[in-house]
Coordinates of C-alpha atoms in Angstrom, one line a residue:
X1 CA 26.8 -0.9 -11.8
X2 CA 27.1 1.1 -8.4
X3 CA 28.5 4.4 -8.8
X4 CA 30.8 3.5 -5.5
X5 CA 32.4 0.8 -4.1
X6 CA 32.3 0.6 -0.2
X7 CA 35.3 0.3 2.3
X8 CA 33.7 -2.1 4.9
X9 CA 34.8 -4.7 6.4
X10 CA 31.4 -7.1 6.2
X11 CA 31.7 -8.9 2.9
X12 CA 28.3 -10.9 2.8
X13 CA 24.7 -9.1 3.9
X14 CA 23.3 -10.9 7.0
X15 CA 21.5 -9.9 10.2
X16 CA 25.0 -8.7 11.8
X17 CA 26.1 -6.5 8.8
X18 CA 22.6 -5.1 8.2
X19 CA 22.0 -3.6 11.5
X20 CA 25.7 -3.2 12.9
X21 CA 27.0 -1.3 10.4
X22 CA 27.1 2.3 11.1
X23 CA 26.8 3.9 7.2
X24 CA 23.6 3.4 5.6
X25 CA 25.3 3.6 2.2
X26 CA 27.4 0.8 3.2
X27 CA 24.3 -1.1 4.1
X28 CA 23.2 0.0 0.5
X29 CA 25.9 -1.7 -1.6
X30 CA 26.0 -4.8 -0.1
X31 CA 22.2 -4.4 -0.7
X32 CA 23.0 -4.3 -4.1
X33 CA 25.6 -7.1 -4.1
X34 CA 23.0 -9.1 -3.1
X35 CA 19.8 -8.2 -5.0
X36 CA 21.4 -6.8 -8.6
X37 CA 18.8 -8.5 -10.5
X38 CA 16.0 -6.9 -8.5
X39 CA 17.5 -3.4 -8.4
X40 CA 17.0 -3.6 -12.0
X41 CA 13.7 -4.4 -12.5
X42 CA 12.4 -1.8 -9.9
X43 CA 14.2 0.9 -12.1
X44 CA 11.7 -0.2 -15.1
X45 CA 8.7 0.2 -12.5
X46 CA 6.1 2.5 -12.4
X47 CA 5.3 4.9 -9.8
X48 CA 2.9 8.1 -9.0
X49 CA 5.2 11.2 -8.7
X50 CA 5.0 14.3 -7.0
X51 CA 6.5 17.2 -9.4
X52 CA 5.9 19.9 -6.4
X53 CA 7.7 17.4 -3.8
X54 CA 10.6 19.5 -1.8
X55 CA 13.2 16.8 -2.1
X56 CA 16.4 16.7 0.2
X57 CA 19.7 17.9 -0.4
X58 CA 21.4 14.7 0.3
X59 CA 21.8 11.9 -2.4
X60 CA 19.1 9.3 -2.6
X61 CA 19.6 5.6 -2.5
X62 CA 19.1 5.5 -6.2
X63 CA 21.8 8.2 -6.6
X64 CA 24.5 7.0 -4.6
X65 CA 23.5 2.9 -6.1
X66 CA 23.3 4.4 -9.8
X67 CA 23.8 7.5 -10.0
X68 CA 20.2 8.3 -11.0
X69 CA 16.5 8.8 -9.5
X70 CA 14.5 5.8 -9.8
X71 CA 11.4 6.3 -7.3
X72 CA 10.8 2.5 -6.6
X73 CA 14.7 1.8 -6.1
X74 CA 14.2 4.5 -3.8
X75 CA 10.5 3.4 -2.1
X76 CA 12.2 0.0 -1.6
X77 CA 15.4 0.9 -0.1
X78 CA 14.3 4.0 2.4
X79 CA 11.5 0.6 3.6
X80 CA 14.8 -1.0 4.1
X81 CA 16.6 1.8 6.0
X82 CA 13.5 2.2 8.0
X83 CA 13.9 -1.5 9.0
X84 CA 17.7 -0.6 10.5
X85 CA 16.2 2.6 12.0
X86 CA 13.7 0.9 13.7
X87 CA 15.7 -1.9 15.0
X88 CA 18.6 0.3 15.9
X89 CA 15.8 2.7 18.1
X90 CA 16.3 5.4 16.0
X91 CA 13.0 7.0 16.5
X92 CA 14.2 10.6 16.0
X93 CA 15.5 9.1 12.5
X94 CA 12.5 7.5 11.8
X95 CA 10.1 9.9 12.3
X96 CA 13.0 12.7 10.5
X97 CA 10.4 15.5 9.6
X98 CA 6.7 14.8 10.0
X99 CA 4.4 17.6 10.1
X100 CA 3.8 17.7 14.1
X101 CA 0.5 17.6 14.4
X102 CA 0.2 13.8 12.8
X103 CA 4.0 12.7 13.7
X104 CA 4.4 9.4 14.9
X105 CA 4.2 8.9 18.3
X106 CA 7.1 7.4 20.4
X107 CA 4.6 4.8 21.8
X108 CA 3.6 3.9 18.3
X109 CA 7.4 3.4 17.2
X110 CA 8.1 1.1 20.2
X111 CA 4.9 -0.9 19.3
X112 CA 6.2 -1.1 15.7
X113 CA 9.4 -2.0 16.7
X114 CA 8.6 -4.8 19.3
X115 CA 6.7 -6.7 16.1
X116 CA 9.9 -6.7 14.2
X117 CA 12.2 -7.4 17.5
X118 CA 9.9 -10.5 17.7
X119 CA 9.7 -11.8 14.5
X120 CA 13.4 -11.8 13.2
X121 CA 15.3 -14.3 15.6
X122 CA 17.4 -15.7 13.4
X123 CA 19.2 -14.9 10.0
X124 CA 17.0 -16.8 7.8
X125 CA 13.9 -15.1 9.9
X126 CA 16.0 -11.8 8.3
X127 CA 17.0 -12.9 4.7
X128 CA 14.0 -13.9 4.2
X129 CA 12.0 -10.7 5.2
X130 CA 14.6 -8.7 3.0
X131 CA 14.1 -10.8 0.1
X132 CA 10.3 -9.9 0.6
X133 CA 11.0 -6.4 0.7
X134 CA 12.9 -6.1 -2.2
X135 CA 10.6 -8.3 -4.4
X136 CA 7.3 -6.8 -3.2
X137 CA 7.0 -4.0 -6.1
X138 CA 8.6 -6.1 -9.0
X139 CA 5.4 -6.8 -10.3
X140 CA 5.3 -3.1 -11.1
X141 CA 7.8 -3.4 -13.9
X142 CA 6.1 -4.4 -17.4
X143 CA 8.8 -6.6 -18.6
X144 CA 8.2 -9.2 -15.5
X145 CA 4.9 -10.0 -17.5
X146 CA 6.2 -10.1 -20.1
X147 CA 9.2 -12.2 -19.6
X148 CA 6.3 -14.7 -17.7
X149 CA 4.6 -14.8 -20.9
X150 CA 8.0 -15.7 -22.7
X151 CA 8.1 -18.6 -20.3
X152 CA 4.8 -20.0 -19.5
X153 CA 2.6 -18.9 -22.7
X154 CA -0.1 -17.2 -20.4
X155 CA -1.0 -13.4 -20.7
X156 CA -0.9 -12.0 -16.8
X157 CA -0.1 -8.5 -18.1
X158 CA -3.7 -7.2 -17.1
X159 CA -3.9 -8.5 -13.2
X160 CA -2.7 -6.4 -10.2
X161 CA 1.2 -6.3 -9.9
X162 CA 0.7 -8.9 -6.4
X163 CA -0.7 -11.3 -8.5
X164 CA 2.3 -10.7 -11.3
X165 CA 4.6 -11.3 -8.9
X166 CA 3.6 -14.1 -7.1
X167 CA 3.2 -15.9 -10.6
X168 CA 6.2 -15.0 -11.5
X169 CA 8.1 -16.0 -8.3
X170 CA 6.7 -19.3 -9.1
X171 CA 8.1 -19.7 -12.6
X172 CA 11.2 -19.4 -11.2
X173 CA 12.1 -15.4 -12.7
X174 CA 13.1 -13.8 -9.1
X175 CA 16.7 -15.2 -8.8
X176 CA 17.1 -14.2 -4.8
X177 CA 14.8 -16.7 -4.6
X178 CA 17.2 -19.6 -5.4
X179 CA 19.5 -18.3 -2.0
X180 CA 16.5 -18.9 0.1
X181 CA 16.2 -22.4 2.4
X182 CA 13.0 -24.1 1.4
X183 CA 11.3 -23.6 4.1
X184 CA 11.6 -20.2 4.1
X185 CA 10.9 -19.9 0.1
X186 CA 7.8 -21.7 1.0
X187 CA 6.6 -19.3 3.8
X188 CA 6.9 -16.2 1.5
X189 CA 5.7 -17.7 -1.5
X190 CA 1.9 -18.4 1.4
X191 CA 2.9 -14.7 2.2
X192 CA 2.8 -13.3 -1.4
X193 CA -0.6 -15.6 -2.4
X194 CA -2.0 -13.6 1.0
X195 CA -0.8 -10.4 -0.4
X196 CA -2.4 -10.6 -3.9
X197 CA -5.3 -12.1 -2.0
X198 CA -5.7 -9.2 0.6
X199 CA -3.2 -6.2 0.3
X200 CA -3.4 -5.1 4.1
X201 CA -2.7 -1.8 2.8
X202 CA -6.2 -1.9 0.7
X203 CA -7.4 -3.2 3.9
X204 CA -6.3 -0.3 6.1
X205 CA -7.8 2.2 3.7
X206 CA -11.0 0.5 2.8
X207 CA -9.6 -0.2 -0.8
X208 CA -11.1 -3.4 -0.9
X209 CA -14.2 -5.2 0.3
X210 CA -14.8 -7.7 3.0
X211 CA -14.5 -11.2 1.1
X212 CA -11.1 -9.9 0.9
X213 CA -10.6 -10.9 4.4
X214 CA -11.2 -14.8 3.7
X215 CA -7.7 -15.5 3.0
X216 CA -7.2 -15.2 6.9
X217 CA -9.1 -17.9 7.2
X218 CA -6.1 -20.4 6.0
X219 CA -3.5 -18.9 8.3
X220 CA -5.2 -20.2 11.3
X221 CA -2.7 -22.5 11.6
X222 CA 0.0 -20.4 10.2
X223 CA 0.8 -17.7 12.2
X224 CA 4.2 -17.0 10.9
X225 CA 2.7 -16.2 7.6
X226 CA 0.7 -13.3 8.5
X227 CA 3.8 -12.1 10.9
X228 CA 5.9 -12.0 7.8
X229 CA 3.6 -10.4 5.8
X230 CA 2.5 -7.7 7.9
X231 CA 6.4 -6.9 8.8
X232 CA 6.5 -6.4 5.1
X233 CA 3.6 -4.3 4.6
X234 CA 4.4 -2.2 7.1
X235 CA 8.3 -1.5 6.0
X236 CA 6.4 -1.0 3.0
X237 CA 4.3 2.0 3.9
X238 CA 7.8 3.2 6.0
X239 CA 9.3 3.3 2.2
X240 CA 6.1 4.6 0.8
X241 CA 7.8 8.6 0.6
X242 CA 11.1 7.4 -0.2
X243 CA 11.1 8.7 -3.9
X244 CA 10.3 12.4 -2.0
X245 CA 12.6 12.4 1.5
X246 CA 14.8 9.6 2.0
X247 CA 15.9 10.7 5.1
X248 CA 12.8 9.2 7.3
X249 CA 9.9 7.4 7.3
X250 CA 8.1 10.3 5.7
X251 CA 4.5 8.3 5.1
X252 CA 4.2 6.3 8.3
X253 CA 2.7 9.6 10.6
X254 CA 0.3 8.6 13.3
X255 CA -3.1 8.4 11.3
X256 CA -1.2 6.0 9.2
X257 CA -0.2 3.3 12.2
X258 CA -3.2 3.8 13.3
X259 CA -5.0 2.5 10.6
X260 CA -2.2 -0.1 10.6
X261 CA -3.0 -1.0 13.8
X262 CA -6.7 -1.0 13.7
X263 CA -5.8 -4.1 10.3
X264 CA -3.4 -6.1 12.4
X265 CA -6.3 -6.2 15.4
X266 CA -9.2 -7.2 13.1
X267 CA -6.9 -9.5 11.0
X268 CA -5.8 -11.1 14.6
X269 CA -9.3 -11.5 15.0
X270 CA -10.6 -13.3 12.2
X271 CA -7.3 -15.8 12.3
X272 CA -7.9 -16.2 16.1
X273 CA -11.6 -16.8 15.0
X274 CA -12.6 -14.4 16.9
X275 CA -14.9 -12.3 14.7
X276 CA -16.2 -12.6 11.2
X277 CA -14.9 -10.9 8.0
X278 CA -17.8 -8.1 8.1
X279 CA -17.6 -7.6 11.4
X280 CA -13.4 -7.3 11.2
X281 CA -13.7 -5.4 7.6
X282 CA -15.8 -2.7 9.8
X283 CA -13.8 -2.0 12.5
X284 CA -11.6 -0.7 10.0
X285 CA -14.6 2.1 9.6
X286 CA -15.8 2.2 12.4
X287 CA -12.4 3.4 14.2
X288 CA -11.7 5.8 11.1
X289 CA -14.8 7.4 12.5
X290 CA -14.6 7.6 15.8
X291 CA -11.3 9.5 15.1
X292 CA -13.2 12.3 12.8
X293 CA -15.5 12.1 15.9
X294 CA -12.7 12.9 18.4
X295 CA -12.9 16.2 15.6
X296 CA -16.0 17.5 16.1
X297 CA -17.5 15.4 13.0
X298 CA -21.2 13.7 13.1
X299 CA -21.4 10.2 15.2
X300 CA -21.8 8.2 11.7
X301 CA -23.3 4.6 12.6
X302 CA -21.9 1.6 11.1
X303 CA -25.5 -0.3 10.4
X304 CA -26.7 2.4 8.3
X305 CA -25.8 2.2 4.4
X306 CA -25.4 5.7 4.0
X307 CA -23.1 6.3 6.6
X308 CA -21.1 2.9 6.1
X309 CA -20.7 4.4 2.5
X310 CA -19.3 7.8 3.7
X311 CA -17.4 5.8 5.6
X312 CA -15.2 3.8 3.0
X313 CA -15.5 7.4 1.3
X314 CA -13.5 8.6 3.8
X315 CA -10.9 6.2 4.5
X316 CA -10.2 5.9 0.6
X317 CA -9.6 9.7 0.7
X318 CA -7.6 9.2 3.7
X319 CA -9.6 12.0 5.5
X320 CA -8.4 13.2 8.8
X321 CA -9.8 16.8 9.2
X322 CA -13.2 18.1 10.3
X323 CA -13.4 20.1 6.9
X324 CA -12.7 17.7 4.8
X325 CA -14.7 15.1 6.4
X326 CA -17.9 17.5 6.3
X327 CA -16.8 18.7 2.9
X328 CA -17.1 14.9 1.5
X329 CA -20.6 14.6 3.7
X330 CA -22.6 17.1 2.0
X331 CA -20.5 16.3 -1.6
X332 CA -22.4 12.5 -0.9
X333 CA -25.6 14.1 0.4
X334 CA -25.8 16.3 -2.5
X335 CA -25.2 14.0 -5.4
X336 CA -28.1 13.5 -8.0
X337 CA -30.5 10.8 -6.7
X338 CA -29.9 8.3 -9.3
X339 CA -25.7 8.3 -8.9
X340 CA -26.2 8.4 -5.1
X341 CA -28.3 5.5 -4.9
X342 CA -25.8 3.2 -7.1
X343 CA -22.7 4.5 -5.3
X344 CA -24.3 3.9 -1.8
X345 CA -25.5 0.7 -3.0
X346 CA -21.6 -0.5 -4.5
X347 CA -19.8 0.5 -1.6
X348 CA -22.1 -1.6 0.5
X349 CA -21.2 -4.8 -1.3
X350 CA -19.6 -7.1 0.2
X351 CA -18.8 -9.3 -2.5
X352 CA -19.9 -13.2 -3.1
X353 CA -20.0 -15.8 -6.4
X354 CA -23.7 -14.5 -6.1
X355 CA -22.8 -10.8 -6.0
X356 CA -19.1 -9.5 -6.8
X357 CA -18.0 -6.7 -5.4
X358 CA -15.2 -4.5 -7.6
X359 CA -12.1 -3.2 -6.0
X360 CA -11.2 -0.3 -7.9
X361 CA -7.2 -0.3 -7.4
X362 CA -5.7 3.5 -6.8
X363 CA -8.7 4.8 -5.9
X364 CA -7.2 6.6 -2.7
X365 CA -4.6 7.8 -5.3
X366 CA -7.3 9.2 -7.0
X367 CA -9.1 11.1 -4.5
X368 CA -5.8 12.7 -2.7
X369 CA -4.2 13.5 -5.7
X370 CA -7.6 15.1 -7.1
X371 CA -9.0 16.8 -3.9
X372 CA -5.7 16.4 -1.5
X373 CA -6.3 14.9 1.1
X374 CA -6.3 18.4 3.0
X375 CA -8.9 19.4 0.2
X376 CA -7.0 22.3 -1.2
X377 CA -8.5 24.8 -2.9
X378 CA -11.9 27.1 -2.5
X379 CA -15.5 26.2 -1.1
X380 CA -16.3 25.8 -5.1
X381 CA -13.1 24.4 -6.0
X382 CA -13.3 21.3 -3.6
X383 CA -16.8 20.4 -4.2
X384 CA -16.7 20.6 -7.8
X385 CA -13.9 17.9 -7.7
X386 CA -15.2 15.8 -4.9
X387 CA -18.6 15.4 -6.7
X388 CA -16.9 14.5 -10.3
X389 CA -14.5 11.4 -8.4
X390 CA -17.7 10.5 -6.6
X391 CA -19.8 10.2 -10.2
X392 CA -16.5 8.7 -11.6
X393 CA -16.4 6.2 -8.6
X394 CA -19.9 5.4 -9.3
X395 CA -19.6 4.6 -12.5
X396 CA -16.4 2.5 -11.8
X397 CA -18.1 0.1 -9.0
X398 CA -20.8 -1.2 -11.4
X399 CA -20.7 -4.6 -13.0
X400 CA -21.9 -3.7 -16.7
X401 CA -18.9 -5.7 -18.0
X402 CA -18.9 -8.7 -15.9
X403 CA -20.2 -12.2 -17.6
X404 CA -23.3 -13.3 -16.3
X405 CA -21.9 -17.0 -15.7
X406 CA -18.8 -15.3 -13.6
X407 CA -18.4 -17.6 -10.1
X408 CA -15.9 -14.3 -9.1
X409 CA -16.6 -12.7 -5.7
X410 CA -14.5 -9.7 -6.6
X411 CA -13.8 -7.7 -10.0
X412 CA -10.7 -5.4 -10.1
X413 CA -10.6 -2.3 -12.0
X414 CA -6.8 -0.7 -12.4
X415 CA -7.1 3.2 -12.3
X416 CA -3.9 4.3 -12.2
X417 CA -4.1 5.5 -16.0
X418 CA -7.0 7.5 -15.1
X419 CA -5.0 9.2 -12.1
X420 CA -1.9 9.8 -13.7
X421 CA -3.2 11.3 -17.5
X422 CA -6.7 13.1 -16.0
X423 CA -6.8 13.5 -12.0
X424 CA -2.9 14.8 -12.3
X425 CA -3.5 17.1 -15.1
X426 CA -4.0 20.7 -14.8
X427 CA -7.7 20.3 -17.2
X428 CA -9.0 18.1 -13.5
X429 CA -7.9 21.0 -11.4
X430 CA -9.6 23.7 -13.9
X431 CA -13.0 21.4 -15.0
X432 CA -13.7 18.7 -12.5
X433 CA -16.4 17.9 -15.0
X434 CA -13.9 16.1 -17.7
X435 CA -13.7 12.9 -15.6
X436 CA -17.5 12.6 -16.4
X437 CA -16.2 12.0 -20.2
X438 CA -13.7 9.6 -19.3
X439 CA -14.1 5.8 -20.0
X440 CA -14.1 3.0 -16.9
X441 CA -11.5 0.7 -17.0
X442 CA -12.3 -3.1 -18.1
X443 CA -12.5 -5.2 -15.2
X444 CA -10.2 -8.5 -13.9
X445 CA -10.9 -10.8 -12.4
X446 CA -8.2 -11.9 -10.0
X447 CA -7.2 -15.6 -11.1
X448 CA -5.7 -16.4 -7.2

């Protein structure tokens, strides 16, 4: 139950009340009137949390919906605020309190905000982006698979929360789904099989591998699809803080679209068949680069499997300083030979039926939350822990538990255990070397 009912005089939500409305908390409850069911689940879901975050004064979505903090009721409804700030040209909203020096740029606001001017023409166009909003983290809460495996008889507990969803979309266990024309039901259903298929968020972070990429290769004549999902991704990553400030777009700072940016061009690309999926896969690096370049950081070239290593290194550790960038360089360079060679040699794999790759999910979680992605802490301090994720990483990519007769071009390996109980714990911060005792997740093979 809301904690508040609101005095408004729109009664339904559509693209009129959404963005006309003046209140946001208004815009809230008929939110809720609307997606109850939803709201729910996301209070069950899990999240990474930030004990030392400074949170704001004001009530949170969560609060003034419940009365209560749940983070991804919150992460879901400051993406949808940041939908009406954008729309609305609030750019001084938007951008609220980002550190300066990496705050979104007015430029990169309009350019954000001409995609979604574009794509939402009509109300369906908007409903059915909303929906997708909404629905994009229920795969987080437990009881979804669970409730799946109630219905169907199949065990999905152990694939990544995309894949959850989208199953469970399909077994008919996402009500707001029922309100949707079917035309548009069958757009975001294509959307959410491209999402478990290649999380453009992975993508812009070098999460995952190039096969990853070959889902493009159906939207060729399906435009729309990719459209939808990247609005949704993106109002995703707007959301990403909202458990921490829900007064702005706290994640999406410049470095952030830009990376953004850099996945919609190659992902253009490969639909507009352009380029192939290595060559669009490392413009994702190659750009990351050039911008620790701009820094004063080594020219690291693309075609050699050292660098190309670094490079995912860097972009999983979301790495935007010269120190940091040169602190990971000689942490690779001065790995034992033996765990060297294999890491270089994993993060080089592009992934086939002949030769899966392994996408090791939360592994940028795991290096900012264990280094920071400032790389906090002493000369000693900082290496210590950037060497033990690397031998941990290394470990993590190989195959050991894969059957030989697999045909899968990718293996999945969930580590957000491993972040929240070891990387988060004050024992990582004190003995790096701890993670070295710590077991590798099984692997998964994505049944898409």
């Amino acid at each position: 139950m809301s904690t508040s009912e609101p005095n408004t005089k729109y009664r339904k939500l559509d693209k009129t009340s959404f963005f006309a409305l003046e209140d946001d908390k208004e815009v809230l409850h008929l939110v809720h009137d609307r997606f109850a069911h939803e709201l729910e689940r996301l209070k069950r879901a899990y999240s990474i949390s930030n004990s030392n975050a400074k949170v704001p004064s004001t009530k949170s979505p969560s609060q003034i919906l419940f009365g209560h903090e749940y983070d991804e009721v919150n992460r879901t409804l400051v993406g949808l605020l940041s939908l009406r700030w954008l729309y609305n040209n609030n750019y001084d909203t938007f951008r609220g309190a980002q550190p300066e020096a990496v705050a979104l740029t007015r430029e990169s606001f309009n350019w954000i905000r001409d995609i979604f001017k574009t794509g939402l023409k009509t109300d369906d166009d908007f409903i059915a982006l909303l929906t997708s909003i909404v629905v994009n983290d229920l795969g987080k809460d437990p009881q979804l698979a669970s409730d799946y495996c109630a219905k169907t008889g199949e065990d999905i507990s152990a694939q990544n929360h995309d894949h959850i969803l989208f199953k469970a979309v399909e077994a008919g266990l996402v009500p707001s789904f029922n309100r949707l024309s079917k035309g548009e039901k069958a757009d975001i259903l294509r959307s959410m099989k491209l999402g478990a298929e290649l999380n453009f968020g992975q993508l812009a972070q070098a999460e995952n591998v190039p096969v990853s990429l070959t889902a493009l290769l159906e939207l060729r004549e399906r435009p729309r699809i990719f459209e939808l999902g990247f609005m949704e991704q993106l109002l995703d990553i707007a959301g990403a803080g909202g458990h921490e400030d829900w007064t702005c777009a706290k994640v999406m700072i410049q470095p952030v679209l830009d990376a953004y940016r850099n996945v919609f061009e190659a992902s253009q690309g490969v639909i507009a068949g352009d380029i192939g999926l290595r060559d669009a896969y490392d413009l994702i690096l190659v750009r990351w680069g050039h911008k620790l370049k701009e820094r004063g950081f080594r020219e690291l070239k693309i075609t050699n499997n050292h660098d190309r290593a670094l490079m995912r290194l860097l972009c999983m550790g979301r790495v935007t300083s010269l120190e940091t960038a040169q602190l990971y360089d000689s942490a690779l360079e001065d790995l034992d030979v033996v765990t060297k060679t294999s890491l270089i040699a994993s993060l080089n794999v592009d992934g086939s039926a002949g030769q899966p790759a392994v996408i090791a999910t939360y592994v940028p979680a795991l290096f900012t939350n264990g280094v920071g992605a400032d790389g906090a802490g002493s000369s000693d301090e900082k290496r210590r822990r950037v060497q033990s994720l690397m031998r941990y990483l290394s470990r993590v990519l190989k195959l050991d538990d894969v059957p030989t007769n697999s045909s899968a071009a990718v293996i999945e390996r969930n580590l957000l255990e491993v972040v929240q109980d070891i990387v988060d714990s004050n024992e990582f911060r004190t003995n790096p070397e701890v993670l070295d005792k710590q077991k590798v997740p099984g692997g998964v093979i994505p049944d898409y």
